[in-house]
Coordinates of C-alpha atoms in Angstrom, one line a residue:
X247 CA 74.5 -94.4 73.4
X248 CA 71.0 -93.7 74.6
X249 CA 69.9 -94.9 78.0
X250 CA 68.9 -98.6 77.9
X251 CA 66.5 -100.3 80.2
X252 CA 67.0 -104.0 81.0
X253 CA 64.8 -106.4 83.1
X254 CA 66.5 -108.3 85.9
X255 CA 66.2 -112.1 85.6
X256 CA 63.3 -113.5 87.7
X257 CA 65.7 -115.0 90.3
X258 CA 67.5 -111.6 90.7
X259 CA 64.2 -109.9 91.3
X260 CA 63.4 -112.4 94.0
X261 CA 66.8 -111.7 95.6
X262 CA 66.3 -108.0 95.5
X263 CA 62.9 -108.4 97.1
X264 CA 64.5 -110.5 99.9
X265 CA 67.1 -107.8 100.4
X266 CA 64.5 -105.0 100.6
X267 CA 62.5 -106.9 103.1
X268 CA 65.6 -107.4 105.3
X269 CA 66.7 -111.0 105.3
X270 CA 69.7 -109.8 107.3
X271 CA 69.6 -108.9 110.9
X272 CA 72.8 -107.0 110.6
X273 CA 72.4 -104.4 107.9
X274 CA 75.8 -102.7 108.5
X275 CA 77.6 -105.6 106.8
X276 CA 76.7 -104.0 103.4
X277 CA 79.7 -101.7 103.7
X278 CA 82.2 -104.5 104.2
X279 CA 80.9 -106.2 101.1
X280 CA 81.2 -103.1 98.9
X281 CA 84.7 -102.3 100.3
X282 CA 85.7 -105.9 99.6
X283 CA 84.5 -105.6 96.0
X284 CA 86.5 -102.4 95.7
X285 CA 89.6 -104.1 97.1
X286 CA 89.2 -106.9 94.7
X287 CA 89.0 -104.5 91.8
X288 CA 92.3 -102.9 92.8
X289 CA 93.8 -106.4 93.2
X290 CA 92.8 -107.2 89.6
X291 CA 94.3 -104.0 88.3
X292 CA 97.5 -104.6 90.2
X293 CA 97.8 -108.1 88.8
X294 CA 97.2 -106.9 85.3
X295 CA 99.7 -104.1 85.8
X296 CA 102.5 -106.5 86.5
X297 CA 102.7 -107.4 82.8
X298 CA 100.9 -104.3 81.3
X299 CA 102.2 -101.0 82.7
X300 CA 100.0 -98.9 80.4
X301 CA 96.8 -100.1 82.1
X302 CA 97.9 -98.2 85.2
X303 CA 97.5 -94.9 83.4
X304 CA 100.4 -93.4 85.4
X305 CA 98.6 -93.8 88.7
X306 CA 99.8 -96.5 91.2
X307 CA 98.4 -94.8 94.3
X308 CA 95.7 -97.3 94.9
X309 CA 92.9 -96.2 97.3
X310 CA 89.3 -96.6 98.2
X311 CA 87.4 -93.3 98.9
X312 CA 84.2 -92.9 101.0
X313 CA 81.9 -89.9 100.8
X314 CA 78.9 -89.7 103.2
X315 CA 76.6 -86.8 102.3
X316 CA 73.8 -85.8 104.7
X317 CA 72.3 -83.2 102.3
X318 CA 71.7 -85.7 99.5
X319 CA 71.2 -88.7 101.8
X320 CA 73.9 -90.7 100.0
X321 CA 77.0 -92.8 100.7
X322 CA 79.5 -93.3 97.9
X323 CA 82.2 -95.9 97.7
X324 CA 84.8 -95.3 95.1
X325 CA 88.0 -97.2 94.0
X326 CA 90.6 -96.7 91.3
X327 CA 90.7 -100.3 90.5
X328 CA 90.3 -102.1 87.1
X329 CA 86.7 -100.8 86.4
X330 CA 84.3 -102.5 84.0
X331 CA 83.2 -102.3 80.4
X332 CA 79.5 -102.2 79.5
X333 CA 79.4 -105.9 78.9
X334 CA 81.1 -106.6 82.3
X335 CA 78.6 -104.4 84.1
X336 CA 75.7 -106.3 82.7
X337 CA 77.4 -109.7 83.3
X338 CA 78.6 -109.0 86.8
X339 CA 75.6 -107.3 88.3
X340 CA 72.7 -107.8 85.9
X341 CA 72.6 -111.5 85.3
X342 CA 72.5 -114.8 87.1
X343 CA 75.7 -116.1 85.6
X344 CA 78.0 -114.2 87.9
X345 CA 75.8 -113.5 90.9
X346 CA 75.1 -117.0 92.0
X347 CA 71.5 -115.8 92.8
X348 CA 69.8 -118.8 91.3
X349 CA 71.9 -121.3 93.3
X350 CA 71.3 -119.2 96.5
X351 CA 67.5 -119.2 96.0
X352 CA 67.4 -122.9 95.3
X353 CA 69.4 -123.7 98.5
X354 CA 67.3 -121.3 100.5
X355 CA 64.1 -123.1 99.3
X356 CA 65.6 -126.5 100.2
X357 CA 66.5 -125.3 103.6
X358 CA 63.0 -123.9 104.2
X359 CA 61.3 -127.1 103.0
X360 CA 63.4 -129.3 105.2
X361 CA 63.0 -127.0 108.2
X362 CA 66.8 -126.7 108.5
X363 CA 68.0 -124.5 111.3
X364 CA 69.8 -122.0 109.0
X365 CA 69.4 -118.3 108.6
X366 CA 69.5 -116.6 105.2
X367 CA 72.3 -114.5 106.5
X368 CA 74.4 -117.6 107.1
X369 CA 73.8 -118.8 103.6
X370 CA 74.1 -115.8 101.4
X371 CA 77.8 -115.4 101.7
X372 CA 78.3 -118.7 100.0
X373 CA 76.8 -117.5 96.7
X374 CA 78.7 -114.3 95.8
X375 CA 75.6 -112.0 95.9
X376 CA 77.2 -109.4 98.2
X377 CA 76.7 -106.5 95.8
X378 CA 72.9 -106.8 96.3
X379 CA 73.3 -106.2 100.0
X380 CA 73.4 -102.5 99.1
X381 CA 69.7 -102.7 98.6
X382 CA 69.2 -103.5 102.3
X383 CA 69.9 -99.8 103.1
X384 CA 69.5 -98.0 99.7
X385 CA 66.4 -97.2 97.7
X386 CA 68.5 -96.5 94.7
X387 CA 72.0 -97.7 93.7
X388 CA 74.0 -95.9 91.0
X389 CA 77.3 -97.4 89.6
X390 CA 79.6 -95.3 87.5
X391 CA 82.6 -97.2 86.1
X392 CA 85.4 -96.9 83.5
X393 CA 87.6 -99.8 82.6
X394 CA 91.4 -99.2 83.0
X395 CA 92.9 -98.5 79.6
X396 CA 89.6 -97.5 78.0
X397 CA 88.1 -94.1 77.5
X398 CA 84.3 -94.7 77.7
X399 CA 82.6 -94.9 81.1
X400 CA 79.1 -96.3 81.9
X401 CA 76.5 -95.6 84.4
X402 CA 74.3 -98.4 85.8
X403 CA 71.3 -97.6 88.0
X404 CA 68.4 -99.4 89.7
X405 CA 65.8 -98.8 92.3
X406 CA 65.2 -102.6 92.7
X407 CA 61.9 -102.3 90.8
X408 CA 62.7 -105.3 88.6
X409 CA 64.8 -103.4 86.1
X410 CA 68.1 -101.4 85.7
X411 CA 69.3 -98.8 83.2
X412 CA 72.7 -98.4 81.6
X413 CA 74.1 -95.5 79.6
X414 CA 77.3 -93.9 78.5
X415 CA 78.8 -91.2 80.8
X416 CA 82.0 -89.3 81.5
X417 CA 84.5 -90.4 84.2
X418 CA 87.9 -88.8 84.4
X419 CA 89.7 -91.6 86.3
X420 CA 89.5 -95.4 85.9
X421 CA 87.7 -97.4 88.5
X422 CA 84.2 -97.7 89.9
X423 CA 82.0 -95.4 92.1
X424 CA 78.9 -96.9 93.8
X425 CA 76.5 -94.3 95.2
X426 CA 73.8 -95.5 97.5
X427 CA 70.7 -93.2 97.9
X428 CA 69.9 -94.2 101.4
X429 CA 66.4 -95.1 102.7
X430 CA 65.2 -92.8 105.4
X431 CA 65.9 -95.3 108.2
X432 CA 69.6 -95.2 107.2
X433 CA 70.0 -91.5 106.5
X434 CA 69.5 -89.8 109.9
X435 CA 65.9 -90.7 110.6
X436 CA 66.6 -94.2 112.1
X437 CA 68.9 -95.8 114.6
X438 CA 71.7 -96.2 111.9
X439 CA 72.9 -93.2 110.1
X440 CA 75.3 -94.0 107.2
X441 CA 75.6 -90.4 106.3
X442 CA 77.5 -89.8 109.5
X443 CA 81.3 -89.9 109.0
X444 CA 81.9 -91.3 112.5
X445 CA 79.4 -94.1 112.0
X446 CA 81.2 -95.0 108.7
X447 CA 84.6 -94.7 110.3
X448 CA 83.5 -97.1 113.1
X449 CA 82.3 -99.7 110.5
X450 CA 85.5 -99.5 108.6
X451 CA 87.5 -100.1 111.8
X452 CA 85.3 -103.0 112.7
X453 CA 85.1 -104.8 109.4
X454 CA 87.8 -103.6 107.0
X455 CA 90.8 -102.5 109.1
X456 CA 93.1 -105.0 107.4
X457 CA 92.3 -104.1 103.8
X458 CA 95.7 -103.6 102.2
X459 CA 94.7 -100.4 100.4
X460 CA 94.0 -97.1 102.2
X461 CA 90.3 -96.4 102.8
X462 CA 90.1 -92.6 102.9
X463 CA 87.4 -90.1 103.9
X464 CA 87.2 -86.4 104.5
X465 CA 86.1 -85.0 107.9
X466 CA 84.8 -81.5 108.1
X467 CA 85.1 -79.5 111.4
X468 CA 83.9 -76.1 112.6
X469 CA 86.5 -74.5 114.8
X470 CA 87.4 -71.1 116.3
X471 CA 90.5 -69.5 114.6
X472 CA 93.6 -69.4 116.8
X473 CA 96.3 -66.8 117.2
X474 CA 100.0 -67.2 116.8
X475 CA 100.3 -68.7 120.3
X476 CA 97.7 -71.3 119.5
X477 CA 95.0 -69.7 121.6
X478 CA 91.4 -69.3 120.4
X479 CA 90.6 -65.8 119.2
X480 CA 87.6 -64.5 121.3
X481 CA 84.6 -63.4 119.3
X482 CA 86.0 -64.7 116.0
X483 CA 83.5 -66.6 113.7
X484 CA 84.0 -70.3 113.4
X485 CA 85.6 -71.5 110.2
X486 CA 85.3 -74.9 108.5
X487 CA 88.3 -77.1 108.1
X488 CA 88.5 -80.3 106.1
X489 CA 90.9 -83.1 107.1
X490 CA 91.6 -86.2 105.0
X491 CA 92.0 -89.3 107.1
X492 CA 92.9 -92.9 106.3
X493 CA 90.5 -95.0 108.3
X494 CA 92.2 -98.4 108.2
X495 CA 95.5 -99.5 109.7
X496 CA 96.5 -101.5 106.5
X497 CA 99.0 -103.5 108.6
X498 CA 98.8 -107.1 107.3
X499 CA 97.3 -109.2 110.1
X500 CA 99.6 -112.1 109.3
X501 CA 102.8 -110.1 109.9
X502 CA 101.8 -109.6 113.6
X503 CA 102.7 -112.0 116.4
X504 CA 100.0 -114.7 117.1
X505 CA 100.1 -113.8 120.7
X506 CA 99.1 -110.2 119.9
X507 CA 96.1 -111.1 117.7
X508 CA 92.6 -111.7 119.2
X509 CA 90.3 -114.3 117.9
X510 CA 87.8 -111.6 116.8
X511 CA 90.5 -110.0 114.7
X512 CA 91.3 -113.3 113.0
X513 CA 87.6 -113.8 112.3
X514 CA 86.9 -110.4 110.9
X515 CA 90.0 -110.5 108.7
X516 CA 88.9 -113.9 107.3
X517 CA 85.4 -112.7 106.6
X518 CA 86.6 -109.6 104.9
X519 CA 89.5 -111.1 103.0
X520 CA 87.6 -114.2 101.6
X521 CA 84.0 -112.8 101.5
X522 CA 82.7 -115.1 104.2
X523 CA 79.8 -114.3 106.4
X524 CA 80.6 -116.6 109.3
X525 CA 83.5 -117.1 111.6
X526 CA 85.8 -119.9 110.3
X527 CA 85.8 -123.4 111.8
X528 CA 89.6 -123.2 112.4
X529 CA 92.5 -120.8 111.8
X530 CA 96.1 -121.8 111.0
X531 CA 98.7 -119.1 111.5
X532 CA 102.2 -120.3 110.8
X533 CA 105.5 -118.4 110.5
X534 CA 108.6 -120.4 109.3
X535 CA 112.2 -119.1 109.1
X536 CA 115.1 -121.1 107.7
X537 CA 116.1 -122.2 104.2
X538 CA 112.7 -121.0 103.0
X539 CA 110.9 -118.2 104.8
X540 CA 107.2 -117.8 104.7
X541 CA 104.1 -116.9 106.8
X542 CA 100.8 -118.7 106.2
X543 CA 97.4 -117.7 107.4
X544 CA 94.9 -120.4 106.5
X545 CA 91.4 -121.2 107.6
X546 CA 88.7 -123.9 107.3
X547 CA 85.4 -122.1 106.5
X548 CA 82.3 -122.8 108.6
X549 CA 80.5 -124.2 105.6
X550 CA 81.3 -125.7 102.2
X551 CA 80.5 -123.4 99.3
X552 CA 77.6 -124.6 97.2
X553 CA 79.8 -125.3 94.2
X554 CA 82.9 -126.8 95.9
X555 CA 82.7 -129.9 93.7
X556 CA 81.7 -128.3 90.5
X557 CA 84.0 -127.3 87.6
X558 CA 83.4 -123.6 88.1
X559 CA 84.8 -123.6 91.6
X560 CA 88.3 -122.2 91.7
X561 CA 90.4 -123.5 94.6
X562 CA 93.7 -122.0 95.7
X563 CA 95.4 -119.7 98.1
X564 CA 96.4 -116.1 97.8
X565 CA 100.1 -115.5 97.2
X566 CA 102.1 -112.6 98.5
X567 CA 105.8 -111.6 98.3
X568 CA 107.0 -109.2 101.0
X569 CA 103.3 -108.3 101.8
X570 CA 102.7 -107.4 98.2
X571 CA 99.9 -109.3 96.5
X572 CA 101.1 -111.3 93.4
X573 CA 98.4 -113.9 92.7
X574 CA 95.0 -115.1 93.6
X575 CA 93.8 -118.7 93.6
X576 CA 97.3 -120.3 93.5
X577 CA 96.4 -124.0 93.0
X578 CA 99.9 -125.4 93.3
X579 CA 100.3 -124.9 97.1
X580 CA 97.9 -127.6 98.3
X581 CA 96.6 -130.9 96.9
X582 CA 93.1 -130.8 95.4
X583 CA 91.7 -132.8 98.3
X584 CA 92.3 -129.6 100.5
X585 CA 90.5 -127.4 98.0
X586 CA 88.2 -126.2 100.7
X587 CA 91.0 -124.4 102.5
X588 CA 91.1 -120.6 102.2
X589 CA 94.0 -118.3 103.1
X590 CA 97.2 -116.8 102.0
X591 CA 101.0 -117.4 101.9
X592 CA 103.5 -114.6 102.1
X593 CA 107.1 -115.4 101.3
X594 CA 110.1 -113.1 100.5
X595 CA 111.6 -116.0 98.5
X596 CA 109.0 -115.6 95.7
X597 CA 109.5 -113.2 92.9
X598 CA 106.8 -110.5 92.4
X599 CA 106.8 -111.2 88.6
X600 CA 106.7 -115.0 88.8
X601 CA 104.4 -116.5 86.1
X602 CA 101.9 -119.3 86.7
X603 CA 104.0 -121.6 84.5
X604 CA 107.1 -121.0 86.7
X605 CA 105.1 -121.4 89.8
X606 CA 104.3 -125.0 88.8
X607 CA 108.0 -125.7 88.7
X608 CA 109.0 -123.6 91.8
X609 CA 111.0 -125.7 94.4
X610 CA 110.2 -123.1 97.1
X611 CA 106.4 -123.3 96.4
X612 CA 106.5 -127.1 96.5
X613 CA 108.4 -127.1 99.8
X614 CA 105.9 -124.6 101.4
X615 CA 103.0 -126.7 100.1
X616 CA 104.2 -129.9 101.6
X617 CA 104.7 -128.3 104.9
X618 CA 101.2 -126.7 104.9
X619 CA 99.6 -130.0 103.9
X620 CA 101.4 -131.8 106.8
X621 CA 100.4 -129.1 109.3
X622 CA 96.7 -129.3 108.2
X623 CA 96.5 -133.0 108.3
X624 CA 98.2 -133.1 111.7
X625 CA 95.7 -130.6 113.0
X626 CA 92.8 -132.7 111.7
X627 CA 94.1 -135.8 113.3
X628 CA 94.5 -134.0 116.6
X629 CA 90.9 -132.7 116.3
X630 CA 89.6 -136.2 115.6
X631 CA 91.4 -137.6 118.7
X632 CA 90.7 -134.7 121.1
X633 CA 87.6 -133.0 119.9
X634 CA 85.3 -135.5 118.2
X635 CA 82.2 -133.2 118.0
X636 CA 84.2 -130.5 116.2
X637 CA 85.8 -133.1 113.8
X638 CA 82.5 -134.5 112.9
X639 CA 81.2 -131.0 112.1
X640 CA 84.2 -130.6 109.8
X641 CA 83.6 -134.1 108.3
X642 CA 80.0 -133.3 107.5
X643 CA 81.1 -130.2 105.6
X644 CA 84.3 -131.3 103.9
X645 CA 84.7 -135.1 104.4
X646 CA 83.8 -135.7 100.7
X647 CA 87.0 -133.9 99.7
X648 CA 89.1 -136.3 101.7
X649 CA 87.2 -139.3 100.2
X650 CA 87.8 -137.9 96.7
X651 CA 91.4 -137.5 97.6
X652 CA 91.7 -141.2 98.4
X653 CA 89.9 -142.2 95.1
X654 CA 92.0 -139.8 93.0
X655 CA 95.2 -141.3 94.5
X656 CA 94.9 -144.1 91.9
X657 CA 95.6 -141.5 89.3
X658 CA 97.9 -139.1 91.2
X659 CA 100.0 -141.8 93.0
X660 CA 102.0 -140.8 96.0
X661 CA 101.2 -141.7 99.6
X662 CA 97.8 -140.0 99.7
X663 CA 96.0 -143.1 101.0
X664 CA 98.4 -143.4 104.0
X665 CA 97.9 -139.7 104.8
X666 CA 94.1 -139.8 104.7
X667 CA 92.9 -143.3 105.6
X668 CA 92.8 -142.6 109.4
X669 CA 90.8 -139.4 108.9
X670 CA 87.9 -141.1 107.1
X671 CA 84.6 -141.5 108.8
X672 CA 81.6 -143.6 107.8
X673 CA 78.2 -144.1 109.4
X674 CA 78.0 -147.4 111.2
X675 CA 75.3 -149.9 112.0
X676 CA 76.5 -149.6 115.6
X677 CA 74.1 -146.9 117.0
X678 CA 74.1 -145.2 113.6
X679 CA 77.1 -143.1 114.6
X680 CA 80.2 -142.1 112.6
X681 CA 83.2 -144.3 113.1
X682 CA 86.8 -144.3 111.8
X683 CA 88.3 -147.4 110.2
X684 CA 90.6 -147.7 113.2
X685 CA 87.6 -147.7 115.6
X686 CA 85.8 -150.4 113.5
X687 CA 88.8 -152.8 113.3
X688 CA 89.7 -152.4 117.0
X689 CA 86.3 -153.7 118.0
X690 CA 86.0 -156.5 115.4
X691 CA 85.6 -159.9 117.0
X692 CA 88.6 -162.2 116.5
X693 CA 86.7 -164.5 114.2
X694 CA 85.8 -161.6 111.8
X695 CA 88.3 -161.3 109.0
X696 CA 86.7 -158.7 106.8
X697 CA 85.3 -155.1 107.1
X698 CA 81.7 -155.3 105.9
X699 CA 79.9 -152.4 104.1
X700 CA 76.6 -151.7 102.4
X701 CA 75.6 -149.0 99.9
X702 CA 72.4 -147.0 99.6
X703 CA 71.1 -143.4 99.7
X704 CA 70.1 -143.6 103.4
X705 CA 70.7 -145.8 106.4
X706 CA 67.0 -146.8 106.7
X707 CA 67.2 -148.5 103.2
X708 CA 70.3 -150.4 104.2
X709 CA 68.8 -151.6 107.5
X710 CA 65.9 -153.1 105.5
X711 CA 68.1 -154.9 103.0
X712 CA 67.7 -158.8 103.1
X713 CA 71.5 -159.0 102.9
X714 CA 71.7 -157.4 106.4
X715 CA 69.7 -160.2 108.1
X716 CA 72.5 -162.6 108.9
X717 CA 75.0 -159.9 109.9
X718 CA 72.4 -158.3 112.1
X719 CA 71.6 -161.6 113.8
X720 CA 75.3 -162.1 114.5
X721 CA 75.9 -158.6 115.7
X722 CA 78.5 -157.8 113.0
X723 CA 79.1 -154.1 112.4
X724 CA 78.5 -152.8 108.9
X725 CA 79.7 -149.5 107.5
X726 CA 76.9 -147.6 105.6
X727 CA 78.2 -146.0 102.4
X728 CA 75.6 -143.3 101.7
X729 CA 77.5 -141.1 99.2
X730 CA 78.3 -142.4 95.7
X731 CA 82.0 -141.5 96.2
X732 CA 82.1 -143.7 99.3
X733 CA 82.2 -147.0 97.5
X734 CA 84.9 -145.7 95.1
X735 CA 86.9 -144.7 98.1
X736 CA 86.6 -148.1 99.7
X737 CA 87.5 -149.8 96.4
X738 CA 90.7 -147.7 96.2
X739 CA 91.7 -148.5 99.8
X740 CA 91.0 -152.3 99.2
X741 CA 92.0 -153.0 102.8
X742 CA 92.7 -151.4 106.2
X743 CA 95.2 -152.8 108.7
X744 CA 95.4 -156.0 106.7
X745 CA 91.6 -156.6 106.7
X746 CA 89.9 -156.5 103.3
X747 CA 86.7 -154.6 102.6
X748 CA 83.7 -156.7 101.6
X749 CA 80.3 -155.5 100.3
X750 CA 77.3 -157.4 101.8
X751 CA 75.9 -157.3 98.3
X752 CA 78.8 -158.9 96.4
X753 CA 79.7 -162.6 96.3
X754 CA 79.5 -164.7 99.5
X755 CA 79.8 -163.1 102.9
X756 CA 82.8 -165.2 103.8
X757 CA 81.9 -165.6 107.5
X758 CA 84.2 -168.1 109.2
X759 CA 82.4 -169.1 112.3
X760 CA 81.1 -172.7 112.8
X761 CA 77.4 -171.7 112.5
X762 CA 78.0 -169.9 109.2
X763 CA 80.0 -172.8 107.8
X764 CA 77.1 -175.2 108.7
X765 CA 74.5 -172.9 107.0
X766 CA 76.8 -172.7 103.9
X767 CA 77.1 -176.5 103.6
X768 CA 73.3 -176.8 104.0
X769 CA 72.8 -174.2 101.1
X770 CA 75.3 -176.1 98.9
X771 CA 73.4 -179.4 99.6
X772 CA 70.0 -177.8 98.7
X773 CA 71.6 -176.4 95.6
X774 CA 72.7 -179.8 94.4
X775 CA 69.4 -181.4 95.2
X776 CA 67.6 -178.8 93.2
X777 CA 70.1 -178.4 90.4
X778 CA 67.7 -178.8 87.5
X779 CA 65.1 -176.5 89.2
X780 CA 67.7 -173.7 89.8
X781 CA 69.0 -174.0 86.2
X782 CA 65.4 -173.6 84.9
X783 CA 64.8 -170.5 87.1
X784 CA 67.9 -168.9 85.5
X785 CA 66.6 -170.0 82.0
X786 CA 63.2 -168.6 82.7
X787 CA 64.8 -165.1 83.4
X788 CA 66.2 -165.1 79.9
X789 CA 69.7 -163.7 80.6
X790 CA 68.6 -161.1 83.2
X791 CA 70.9 -162.7 85.7
X792 CA 74.4 -164.3 85.5
X793 CA 73.5 -167.0 88.0
X794 CA 70.8 -168.2 90.4
X795 CA 71.8 -169.6 93.8
X796 CA 70.4 -171.0 97.0
X797 CA 71.2 -168.3 99.6
X798 CA 73.2 -168.8 102.8
X799 CA 72.6 -165.3 104.0
X800 CA 68.8 -164.8 103.9
X801 CA 66.7 -165.4 107.1
X802 CA 63.2 -164.1 106.5
X803 CA 63.2 -162.5 103.0
X804 CA 62.3 -164.6 100.0
X805 CA 64.9 -163.3 97.6
X806 CA 67.8 -160.9 97.2
X807 CA 70.1 -159.7 94.4
X808 CA 73.9 -159.5 94.7
X809 CA 76.7 -158.8 92.3
X810 CA 79.6 -161.1 91.4
X811 CA 82.5 -160.5 93.7
X812 CA 85.0 -159.8 90.8
X813 CA 82.9 -157.2 88.9
X814 CA 81.2 -153.8 89.5
X815 CA 78.6 -153.6 92.2
X816 CA 74.9 -152.9 91.6
X817 CA 75.3 -149.4 93.1
X818 CA 78.2 -148.7 90.7
X819 CA 76.1 -149.9 87.8
X820 CA 73.4 -147.4 88.8
X821 CA 75.9 -144.6 89.2
X822 CA 77.1 -145.0 85.6
X823 CA 73.7 -146.0 84.2
X824 CA 73.7 -143.0 81.8
X825 CA 76.9 -144.0 80.2
X826 CA 75.5 -147.4 79.1
X827 CA 79.0 -148.8 79.2
X828 CA 79.2 -152.7 79.4
X829 CA 82.3 -152.1 81.6
X830 CA 80.1 -150.9 84.4
X831 CA 77.4 -153.6 84.2
X832 CA 77.2 -155.7 87.3
X833 CA 77.0 -159.5 86.9
X834 CA 73.7 -160.1 88.8
X835 CA 73.2 -163.1 90.9
X836 CA 69.7 -164.0 92.2
X837 CA 69.7 -165.7 95.6
X838 CA 66.6 -167.6 96.8
X839 CA 65.8 -168.4 100.4
X840 CA 65.3 -172.2 100.5
X841 CA 63.3 -171.9 103.8
X842 CA 60.8 -169.4 102.5
X843 CA 57.3 -170.5 101.4
X844 CA 57.8 -169.0 97.9
X845 CA 60.7 -171.3 97.3
X846 CA 58.3 -174.3 97.7
X847 CA 55.6 -172.6 95.6
X848 CA 58.1 -172.0 92.8
X849 CA 59.2 -175.7 93.0
X850 CA 55.5 -176.7 92.7
X851 CA 55.0 -174.6 89.6
X852 CA 58.2 -176.0 88.1
X853 CA 57.0 -179.5 88.7
X854 CA 53.9 -178.7 86.8
X855 CA 56.0 -177.7 83.8
X856 CA 59.1 -175.5 83.4
X857 CA 57.7 -173.9 80.3
X858 CA 54.4 -173.0 82.0
X859 CA 53.4 -169.3 82.0
X860 CA 52.9 -169.4 85.8
X861 CA 56.4 -170.6 86.5
X862 CA 57.9 -168.0 84.3
X863 CA 55.7 -165.2 85.7
X864 CA 56.7 -166.2 89.3
X865 CA 60.4 -166.2 88.4
X866 CA 60.1 -162.8 86.8
X867 CA 58.1 -161.4 89.8
X868 CA 60.7 -162.7 92.3
X869 CA 63.5 -161.1 90.2
X870 CA 61.6 -157.8 90.0
X871 CA 61.0 -157.9 93.7
X872 CA 64.8 -158.3 94.2
X873 CA 65.4 -155.3 91.9
X874 CA 62.9 -153.1 93.8
X875 CA 64.6 -154.0 97.1
X876 CA 67.8 -152.6 95.6
X877 CA 66.0 -149.4 94.5
X878 CA 66.2 -150.4 90.8
X879 CA 63.1 -149.9 88.7
X880 CA 61.9 -152.7 86.5
X881 CA 62.5 -152.2 82.8
X882 CA 58.7 -152.4 82.2
X883 CA 56.8 -151.1 85.3
X884 CA 53.4 -151.4 83.5
X885 CA 54.1 -155.1 82.7
X886 CA 55.1 -155.7 86.2
X887 CA 52.0 -154.1 87.6
X888 CA 49.8 -156.1 85.3
X889 CA 51.5 -159.4 86.3
X890 CA 51.0 -158.5 90.0
X891 CA 47.4 -157.7 89.5
X892 CA 46.8 -161.0 87.6
X893 CA 48.5 -162.9 90.5
X894 CA 46.4 -161.1 93.1
X895 CA 43.2 -161.9 91.2
X896 CA 43.8 -165.7 91.4

């Protein structure tokens, strides 16, 4: 096969440009990324080799080998892992599909536009683009790889000029070698010299000491020959000696006593093992002995990955048996609502050759999983109680997972609601802060029988809703549901501590105090007095609403739109608008403020003739106004604009 030249995708070129112009402040991290990739390649080979011994090619001495070379200004990272085919080379390092580059750049752009206090270094680890970190220090990167079990090797090369080449080549052993032709600043002429074996050794100790495969490198010394007694021979010429060293300890961190492990060691292990760029939010290190023996080292990452709630995200913990890796992404240990957790479980009670099918039925695995779930939830509850700021930081990153867990309990069953309900937080009308359901109910006045909530994209919109007027005047606290999943969570909960949830935009508010009762009776009286008028308003709207009522909740606004208490809400209808399913259509009720000047104006137009164009246009304009308040566009915006212009011209 002749050498082929391919163009990088536009987004990949952008990323390479960012790398070259140093978006990182800490360039040395590139070595950790490339060693992690090498370790992953060996993991994959080991896993495949459990069921296919031929793929090992008679070599089970897994290792990562480093070669710094001052003369050629290069650093080579080699592994004898699974290697890649030509197609895999192009897919993994030549296109957007595997790199996550496009998503990274989109998030980076959003952060810049919103002036978020986030560094590119903090973000890039979320998007799996670590291979490209090589271009921070290299002016050329060469990859030579041969897939285990195949004979043909391939060479990939790029100078980050917008293209890469790929061609067939020879490689005796399986695996991958990445050679970095270092820029001058990183090859002896700058502060960092990555051709110096001792610099490389220091970085391996710092970032990759716990990699479970030996990271080896040759050290060359010049020394004076010694005699039989071990004394240096005077006048003898110095000779060169090469010594092969293993740079990392390879002792699994989780096997050591917690009291002997420093926080920095936990952090570095987590970042290496799970390809993170920031210290985790919290570490869980548990060792259990008894009927079932296991050690677990879990962590809550600092930030949610960009695709946490997308179908391409693979949750799950790493699984080991007697310190030997047997499976990545084991989904059967933790419930899906804890999908953000990263970590590993090591148990001598698990078979090295256990299949995924058998894992799903494993009694041991289910027992371990239940214990881990209990410990995590207990820790979160403790954090909520004793470290509110830290818990809110966790909630802002991963709270959506817990809310989805509550919603999904209607399908999965079990006691998930009881486990999670006290961990939920919602923004409140009380000072705009996050509150738990327990906090809300504990400060409810005795006369309040329901937990009130409102839905919108932001709290400013909710605060301007006409439906808030009465509740605000009475000082009643309202929960702001700002995420689409919030309302589904509330609908699944139905009640908390015996108090039902009630949307301020569904049915009647149901306030039980004397003043509210008086206002309700007055509204009912006005409704009866104007029965024909109200019916004609509904008729004029031609089936757009299920009912028209005189409002007992409006104070200053002319009109509002609410949904029937028994059916879907207006916000749910909008969430499922694309499905066009009648099941998700809200029964709209138009409420009119009897004390607003427009109410009297509409009555005057009605008295002049219910079939008059003016009466019908006013009815339609009021309905459209109610729609816009809810953030719903009218079916015909042009028609609405023309009617409004006509009215203004009168």
